[in-house]
Tab-separated table of C-alpha atoms and ligand atoms in Angstrom:
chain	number	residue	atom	x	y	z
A	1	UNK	CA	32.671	-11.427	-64.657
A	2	UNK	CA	35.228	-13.241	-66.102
A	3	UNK	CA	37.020	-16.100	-63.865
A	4	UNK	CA	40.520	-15.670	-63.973
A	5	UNK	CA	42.961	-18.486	-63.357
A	6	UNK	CA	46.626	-19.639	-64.859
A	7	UNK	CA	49.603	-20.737	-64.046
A	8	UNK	CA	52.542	-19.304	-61.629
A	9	UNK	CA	56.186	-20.081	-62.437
A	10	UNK	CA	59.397	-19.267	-64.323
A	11	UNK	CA	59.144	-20.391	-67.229
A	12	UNK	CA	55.979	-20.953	-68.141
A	13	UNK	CA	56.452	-21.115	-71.981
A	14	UNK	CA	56.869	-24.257	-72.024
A	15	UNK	CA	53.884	-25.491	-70.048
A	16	UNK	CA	51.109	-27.409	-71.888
A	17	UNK	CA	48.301	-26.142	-68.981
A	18	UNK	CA	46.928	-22.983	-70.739
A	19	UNK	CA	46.575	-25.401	-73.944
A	20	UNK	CA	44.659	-28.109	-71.896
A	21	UNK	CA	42.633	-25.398	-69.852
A	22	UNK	CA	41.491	-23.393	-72.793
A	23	UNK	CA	40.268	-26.308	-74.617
A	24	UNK	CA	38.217	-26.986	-71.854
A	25	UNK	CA	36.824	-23.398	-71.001
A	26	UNK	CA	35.647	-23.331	-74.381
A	27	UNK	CA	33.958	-27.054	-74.770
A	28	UNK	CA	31.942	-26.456	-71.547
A	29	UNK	CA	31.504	-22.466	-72.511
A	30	UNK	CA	32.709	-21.170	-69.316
A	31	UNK	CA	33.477	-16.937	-68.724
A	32	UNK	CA	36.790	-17.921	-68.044
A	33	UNK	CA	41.076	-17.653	-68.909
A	34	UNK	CA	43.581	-19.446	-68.056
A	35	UNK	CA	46.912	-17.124	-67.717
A	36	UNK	CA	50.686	-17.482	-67.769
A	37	UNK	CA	51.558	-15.295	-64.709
A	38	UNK	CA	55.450	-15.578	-64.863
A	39	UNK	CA	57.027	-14.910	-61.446
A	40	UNK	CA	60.193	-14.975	-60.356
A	41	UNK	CA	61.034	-16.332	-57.077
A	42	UNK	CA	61.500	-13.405	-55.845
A	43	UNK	CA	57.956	-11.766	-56.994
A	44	UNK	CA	56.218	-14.737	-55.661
A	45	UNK	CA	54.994	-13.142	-52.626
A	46	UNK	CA	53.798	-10.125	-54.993
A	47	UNK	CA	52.334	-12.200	-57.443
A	48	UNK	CA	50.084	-14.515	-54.602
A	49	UNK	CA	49.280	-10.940	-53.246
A	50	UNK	CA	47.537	-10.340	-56.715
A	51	UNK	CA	45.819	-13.246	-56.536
A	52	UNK	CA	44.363	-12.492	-53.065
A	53	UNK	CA	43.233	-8.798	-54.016
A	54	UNK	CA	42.673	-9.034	-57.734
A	55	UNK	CA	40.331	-11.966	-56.936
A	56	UNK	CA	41.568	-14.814	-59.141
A	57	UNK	CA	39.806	-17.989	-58.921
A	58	UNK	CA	43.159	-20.329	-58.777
A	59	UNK	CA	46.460	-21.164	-60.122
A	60	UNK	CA	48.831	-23.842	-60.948
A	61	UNK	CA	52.117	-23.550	-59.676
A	62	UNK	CA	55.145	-24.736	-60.962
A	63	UNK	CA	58.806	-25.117	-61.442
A	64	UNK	CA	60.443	-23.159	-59.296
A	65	UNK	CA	57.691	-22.093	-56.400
A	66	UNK	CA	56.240	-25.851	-55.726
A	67	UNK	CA	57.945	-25.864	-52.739
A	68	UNK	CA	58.128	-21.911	-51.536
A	69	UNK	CA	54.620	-21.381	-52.121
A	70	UNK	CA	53.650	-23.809	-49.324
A	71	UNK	CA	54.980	-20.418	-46.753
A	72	UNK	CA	52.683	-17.848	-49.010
A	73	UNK	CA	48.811	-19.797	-48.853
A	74	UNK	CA	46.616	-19.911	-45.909
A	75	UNK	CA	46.062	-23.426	-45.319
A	76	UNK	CA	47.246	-26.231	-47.669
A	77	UNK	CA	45.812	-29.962	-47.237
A	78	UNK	CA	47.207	-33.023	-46.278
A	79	UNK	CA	48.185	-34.340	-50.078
A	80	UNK	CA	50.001	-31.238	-50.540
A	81	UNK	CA	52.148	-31.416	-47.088
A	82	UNK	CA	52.758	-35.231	-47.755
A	83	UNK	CA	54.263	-34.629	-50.675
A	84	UNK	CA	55.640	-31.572	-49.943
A	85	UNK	CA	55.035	-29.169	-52.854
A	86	UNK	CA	51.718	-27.418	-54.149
A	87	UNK	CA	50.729	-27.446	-57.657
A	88	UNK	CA	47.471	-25.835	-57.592
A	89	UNK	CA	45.700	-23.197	-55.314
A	90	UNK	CA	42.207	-22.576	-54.930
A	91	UNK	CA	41.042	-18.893	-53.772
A	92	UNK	CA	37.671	-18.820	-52.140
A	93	UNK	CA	36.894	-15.143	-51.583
A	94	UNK	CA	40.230	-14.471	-50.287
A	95	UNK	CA	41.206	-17.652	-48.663
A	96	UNK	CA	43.800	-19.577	-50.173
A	97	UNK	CA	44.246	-22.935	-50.193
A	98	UNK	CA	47.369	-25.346	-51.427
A	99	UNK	CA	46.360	-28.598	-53.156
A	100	UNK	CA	48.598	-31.070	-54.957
A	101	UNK	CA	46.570	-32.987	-57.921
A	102	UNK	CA	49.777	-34.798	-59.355
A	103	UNK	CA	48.811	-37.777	-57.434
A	104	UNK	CA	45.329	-37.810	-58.488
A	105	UNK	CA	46.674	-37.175	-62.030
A	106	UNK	CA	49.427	-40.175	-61.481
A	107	UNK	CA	46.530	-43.002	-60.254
A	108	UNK	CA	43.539	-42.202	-62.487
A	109	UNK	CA	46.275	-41.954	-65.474
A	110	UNK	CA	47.938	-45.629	-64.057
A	111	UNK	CA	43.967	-46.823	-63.637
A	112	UNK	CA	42.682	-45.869	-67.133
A	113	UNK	CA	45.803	-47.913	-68.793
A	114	UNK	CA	45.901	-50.905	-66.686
A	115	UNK	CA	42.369	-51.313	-64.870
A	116	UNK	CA	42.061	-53.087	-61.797
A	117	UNK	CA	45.695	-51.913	-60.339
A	118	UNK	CA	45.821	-54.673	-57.504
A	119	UNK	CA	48.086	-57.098	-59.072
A	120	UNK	CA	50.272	-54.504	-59.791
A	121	UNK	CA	50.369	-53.064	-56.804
A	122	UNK	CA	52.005	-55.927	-54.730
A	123	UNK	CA	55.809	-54.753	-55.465
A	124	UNK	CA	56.453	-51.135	-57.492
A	125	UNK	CA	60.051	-50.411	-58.557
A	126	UNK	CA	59.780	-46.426	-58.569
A	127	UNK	CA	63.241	-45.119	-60.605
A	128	UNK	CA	64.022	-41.553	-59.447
A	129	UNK	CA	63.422	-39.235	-56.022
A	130	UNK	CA	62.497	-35.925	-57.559
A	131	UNK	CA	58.968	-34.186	-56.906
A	132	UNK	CA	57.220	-36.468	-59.157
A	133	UNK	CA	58.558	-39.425	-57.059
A	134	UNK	CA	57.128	-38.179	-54.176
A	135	UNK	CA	53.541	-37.548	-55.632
A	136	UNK	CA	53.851	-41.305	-57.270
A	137	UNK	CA	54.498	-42.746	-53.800
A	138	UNK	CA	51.814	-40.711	-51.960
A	139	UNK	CA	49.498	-42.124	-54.727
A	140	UNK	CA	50.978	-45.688	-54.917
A	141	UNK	CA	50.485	-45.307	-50.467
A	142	UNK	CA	46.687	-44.088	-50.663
A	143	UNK	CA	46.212	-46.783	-53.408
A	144	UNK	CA	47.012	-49.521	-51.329
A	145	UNK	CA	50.642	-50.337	-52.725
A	146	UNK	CA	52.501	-52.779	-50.056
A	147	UNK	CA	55.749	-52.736	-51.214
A	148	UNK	CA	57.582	-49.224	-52.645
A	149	UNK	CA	61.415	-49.440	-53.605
A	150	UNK	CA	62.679	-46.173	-54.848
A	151	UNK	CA	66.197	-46.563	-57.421
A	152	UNK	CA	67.892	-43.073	-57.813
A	153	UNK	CA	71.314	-42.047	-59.311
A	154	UNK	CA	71.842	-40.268	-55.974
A	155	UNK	CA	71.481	-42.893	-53.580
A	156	UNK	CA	71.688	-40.299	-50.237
A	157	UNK	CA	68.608	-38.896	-51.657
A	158	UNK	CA	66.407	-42.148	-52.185
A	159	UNK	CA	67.223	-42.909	-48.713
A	160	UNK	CA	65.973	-39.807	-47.094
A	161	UNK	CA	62.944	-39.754	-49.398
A	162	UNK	CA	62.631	-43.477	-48.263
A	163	UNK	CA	63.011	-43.012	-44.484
A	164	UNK	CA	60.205	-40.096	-44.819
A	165	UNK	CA	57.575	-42.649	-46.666
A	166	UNK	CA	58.608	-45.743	-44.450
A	167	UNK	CA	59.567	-47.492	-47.974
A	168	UNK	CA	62.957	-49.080	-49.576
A	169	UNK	CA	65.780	-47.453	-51.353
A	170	UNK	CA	68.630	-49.615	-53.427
A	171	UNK	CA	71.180	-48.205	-55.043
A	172	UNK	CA	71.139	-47.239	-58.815
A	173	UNK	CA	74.190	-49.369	-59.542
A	174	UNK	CA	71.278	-52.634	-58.821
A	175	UNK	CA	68.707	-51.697	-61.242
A	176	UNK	CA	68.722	-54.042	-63.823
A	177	UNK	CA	68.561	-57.434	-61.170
A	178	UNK	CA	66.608	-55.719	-58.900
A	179	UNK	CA	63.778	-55.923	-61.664
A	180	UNK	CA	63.194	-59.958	-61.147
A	181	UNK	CA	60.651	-59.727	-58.198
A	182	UNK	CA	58.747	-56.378	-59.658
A	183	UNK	CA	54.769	-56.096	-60.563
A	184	UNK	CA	55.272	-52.780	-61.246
A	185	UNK	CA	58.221	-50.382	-62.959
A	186	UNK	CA	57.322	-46.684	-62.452
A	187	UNK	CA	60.304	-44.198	-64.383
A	188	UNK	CA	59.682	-40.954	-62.479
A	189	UNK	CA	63.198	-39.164	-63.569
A	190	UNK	CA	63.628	-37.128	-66.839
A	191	UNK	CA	65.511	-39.911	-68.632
A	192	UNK	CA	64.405	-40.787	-71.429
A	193	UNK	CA	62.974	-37.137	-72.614
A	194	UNK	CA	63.887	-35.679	-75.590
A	195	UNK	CA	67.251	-33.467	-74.943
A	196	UNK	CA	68.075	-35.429	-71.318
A	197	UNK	CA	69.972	-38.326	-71.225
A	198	UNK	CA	68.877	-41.924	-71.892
A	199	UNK	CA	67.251	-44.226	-69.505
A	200	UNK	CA	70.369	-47.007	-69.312
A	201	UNK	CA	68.028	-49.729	-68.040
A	202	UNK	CA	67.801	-53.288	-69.324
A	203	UNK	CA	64.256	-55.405	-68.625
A	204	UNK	CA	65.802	-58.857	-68.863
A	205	UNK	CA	64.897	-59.540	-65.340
A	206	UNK	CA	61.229	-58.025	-65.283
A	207	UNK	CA	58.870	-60.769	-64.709
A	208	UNK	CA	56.273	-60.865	-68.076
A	209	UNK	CA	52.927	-60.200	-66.025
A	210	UNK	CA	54.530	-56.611	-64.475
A	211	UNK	CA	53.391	-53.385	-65.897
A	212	UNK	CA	55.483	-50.506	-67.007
A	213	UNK	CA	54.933	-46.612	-66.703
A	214	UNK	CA	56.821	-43.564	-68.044
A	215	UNK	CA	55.912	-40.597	-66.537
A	216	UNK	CA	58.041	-38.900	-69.466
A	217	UNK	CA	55.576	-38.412	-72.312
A	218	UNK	CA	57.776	-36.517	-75.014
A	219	UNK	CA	57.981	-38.674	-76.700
A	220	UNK	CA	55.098	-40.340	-75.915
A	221	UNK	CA	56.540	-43.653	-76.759
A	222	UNK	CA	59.830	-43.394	-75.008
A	223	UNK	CA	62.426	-45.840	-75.268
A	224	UNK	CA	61.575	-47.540	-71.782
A	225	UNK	CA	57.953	-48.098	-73.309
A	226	UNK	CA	59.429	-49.403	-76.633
A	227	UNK	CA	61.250	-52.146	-75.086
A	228	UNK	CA	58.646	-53.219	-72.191
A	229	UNK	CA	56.007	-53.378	-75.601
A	230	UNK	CA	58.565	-55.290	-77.216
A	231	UNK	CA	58.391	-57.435	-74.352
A	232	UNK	CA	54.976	-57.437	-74.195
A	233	UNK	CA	54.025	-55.541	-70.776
A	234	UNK	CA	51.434	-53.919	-69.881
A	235	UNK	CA	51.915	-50.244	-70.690
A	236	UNK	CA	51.264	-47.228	-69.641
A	237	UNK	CA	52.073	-43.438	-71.456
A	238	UNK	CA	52.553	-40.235	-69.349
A	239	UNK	CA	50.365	-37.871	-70.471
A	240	UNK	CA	47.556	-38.975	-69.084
A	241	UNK	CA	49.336	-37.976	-65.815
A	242	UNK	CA	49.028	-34.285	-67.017
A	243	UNK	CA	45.723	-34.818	-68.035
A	244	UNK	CA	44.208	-35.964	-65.087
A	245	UNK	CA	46.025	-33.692	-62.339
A	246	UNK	CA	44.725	-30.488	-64.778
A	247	UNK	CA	41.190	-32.010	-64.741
A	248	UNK	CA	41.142	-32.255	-60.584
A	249	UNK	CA	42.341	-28.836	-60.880
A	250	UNK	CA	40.087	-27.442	-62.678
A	251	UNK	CA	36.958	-28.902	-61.426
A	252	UNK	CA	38.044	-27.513	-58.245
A	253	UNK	CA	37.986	-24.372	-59.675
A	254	UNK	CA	35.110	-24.556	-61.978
A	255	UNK	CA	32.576	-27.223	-60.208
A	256	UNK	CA	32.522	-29.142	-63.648
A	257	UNK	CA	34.734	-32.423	-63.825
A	258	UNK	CA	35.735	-32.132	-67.463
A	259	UNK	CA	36.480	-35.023	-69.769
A	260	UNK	CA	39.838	-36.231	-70.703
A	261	UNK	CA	39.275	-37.467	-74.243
A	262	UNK	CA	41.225	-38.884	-77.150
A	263	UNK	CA	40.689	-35.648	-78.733
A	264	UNK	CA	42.207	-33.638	-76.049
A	265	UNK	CA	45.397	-35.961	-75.918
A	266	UNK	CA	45.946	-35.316	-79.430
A	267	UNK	CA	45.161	-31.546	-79.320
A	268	UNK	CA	47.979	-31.403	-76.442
A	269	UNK	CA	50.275	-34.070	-77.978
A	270	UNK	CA	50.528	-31.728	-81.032
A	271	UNK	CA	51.703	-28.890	-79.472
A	272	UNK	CA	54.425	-31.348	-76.967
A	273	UNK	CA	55.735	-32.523	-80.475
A	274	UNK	CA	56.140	-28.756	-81.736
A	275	UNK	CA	57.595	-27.770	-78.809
A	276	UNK	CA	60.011	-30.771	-78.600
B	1	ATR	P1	61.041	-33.599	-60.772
B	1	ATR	O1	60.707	-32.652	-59.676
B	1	ATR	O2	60.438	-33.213	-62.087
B	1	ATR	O3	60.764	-35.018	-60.425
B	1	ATR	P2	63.858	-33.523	-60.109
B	1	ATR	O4	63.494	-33.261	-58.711
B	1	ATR	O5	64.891	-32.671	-60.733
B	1	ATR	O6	62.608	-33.430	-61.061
B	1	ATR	O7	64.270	-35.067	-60.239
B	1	ATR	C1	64.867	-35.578	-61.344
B	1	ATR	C2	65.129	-37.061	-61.136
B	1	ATR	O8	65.800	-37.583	-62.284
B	1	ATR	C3	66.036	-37.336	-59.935
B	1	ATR	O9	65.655	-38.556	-59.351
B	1	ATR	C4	67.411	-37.460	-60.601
B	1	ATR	O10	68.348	-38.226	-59.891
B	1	ATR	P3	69.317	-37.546	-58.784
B	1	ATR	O11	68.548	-37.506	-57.502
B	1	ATR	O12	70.480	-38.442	-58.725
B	1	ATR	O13	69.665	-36.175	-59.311
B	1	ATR	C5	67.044	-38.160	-61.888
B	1	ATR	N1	68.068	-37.950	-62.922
B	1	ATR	C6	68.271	-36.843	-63.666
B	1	ATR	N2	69.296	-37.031	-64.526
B	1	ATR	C7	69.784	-38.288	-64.316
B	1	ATR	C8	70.818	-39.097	-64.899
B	1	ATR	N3	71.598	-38.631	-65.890
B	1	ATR	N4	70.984	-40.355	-64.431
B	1	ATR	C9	70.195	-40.848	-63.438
B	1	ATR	N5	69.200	-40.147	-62.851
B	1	ATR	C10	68.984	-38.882	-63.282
């Protein structure tokens, strides 16, 4: 029998999962696929319904059911309710459960560039306080971060987010100066990707030793990276990000922790580029 699992959302064109999934049904020669189920919200309930009776083994879930999803599966764990949104679900016989691997994919990505992440952890500047803000901070939290400062355009919403994590929120107007006393500079917004607006930020006042991260990886080298390497940070790309939360996912469905390999970042990279 072949294992069925995919990827729940609307759209789901533009995802990069069934490339990243396939590649690694077939290096490990599993009976599997990995499906584009596109659902709108309001077939969601219909489409987990499938899932239940039809048997599937699990799904990704994406843009716009993260959230709404959470009301449909029978139990989710405690990384999904802290940050608030599920992005994969794993059906045992008819039991669902909610899991969210964009943290996992966030510190093994952060690990693999920069190593030993203690140094860094000490004082993060986190731009943004979107969905992949809040699976950052849960990751930055379980990682032993001691000091999280969140910088969004919309300061009423880093403050909430901030209040709910027990961290600090400065306005967006600051975020140049309030650079000077960073170890680490996380961009967890859109900026910077190709058709959004550019990432108006200036690193004068980033201390030499602190590390920077751009969850944005199309372009992989995004302007924010360009400068800190100019600079001479530490670096780190966002793909890896996607990487690593598909390979938690998928050894929770499969029982086989695949590899993340050069080879697979540039199979994947090559289709972001095409699609950019
Ligand atoms: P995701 O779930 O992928 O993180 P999101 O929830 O839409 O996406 O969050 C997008 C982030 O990018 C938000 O922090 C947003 O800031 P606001 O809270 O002010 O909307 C930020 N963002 C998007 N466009 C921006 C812009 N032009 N300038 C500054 N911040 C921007």
């Amino acid at each position: 029998m072949t294992t069925i699992t995919g990827l729940i959302g609307y759209p789901t064109s533009h995802s990069l999962s069934p490339r990243i999934h396939s590649y690694w049904i077939a290096q490990y020669a599993i009976a599997a696929e990995y499906k584009l189920f596109t659902t709108k919200p309001s077939r969601l309930r219909q489409t987990i319904g499938h899932m239940r009776s039809k048997n599937w083994r699990g799904v990704n879930v994406t843009i716009p059911h993260k959230q709404e999803v959470m009301n449909h599966v029978d139990q989710y764990d405690a990384t999904a309710q802290r940050i608030g949104a599920i992005n994969t679900i794993i059906n045992d016989n008819g039991v669902l459960t909610g899991t969210n691997t964009d943290a996992y994919g966030f510190i093994t990505n952060l690990r693999e560039g920069l190593g030993d992440l203690t140094p860094y952890l000490k004082n993060v500047m986190l731009l943004g306080a979107g969905g992949a803000t809040r699976a950052a901070i849960v990751a930055l939290q379980d990682a032993g971060a001691t000091s999280i400062t969140l910088i969004n355009r919309t300061e009423e919403t880093a403050k909430a987010l901030a209040d709910k994590f027990n961290i600090a929120a400065l306005p967006w107007e600051v975020r140049n100066e309030a650079l000077s006393e960073a170890t680490l500079l996380v961009n967890t917004t859109s900026l910077g990707m190709q058709g959004q607006d550019a990432l108006d930020l200036t690193l004068d006042a980033l201390p030499v030793t602190a590390a920077v991260h751009d969850i944005v990886y199309a372009p992989l080298e995004t302007e924010l990276l360009r400068k800190a390497r100019a600079r001479n940070h530490p670096t780190v790309d966002g793909v890896g990000m996607l990487l690593y939360q598909a390979q938690h996912a998928f050894s929770q469905w499969h029982g086989i922790t695949p590899e993340v390999t050069p080879a697979l970042r540039a199979h994947v990279l090559a289709e972001a580029m095409e699609a950019a």
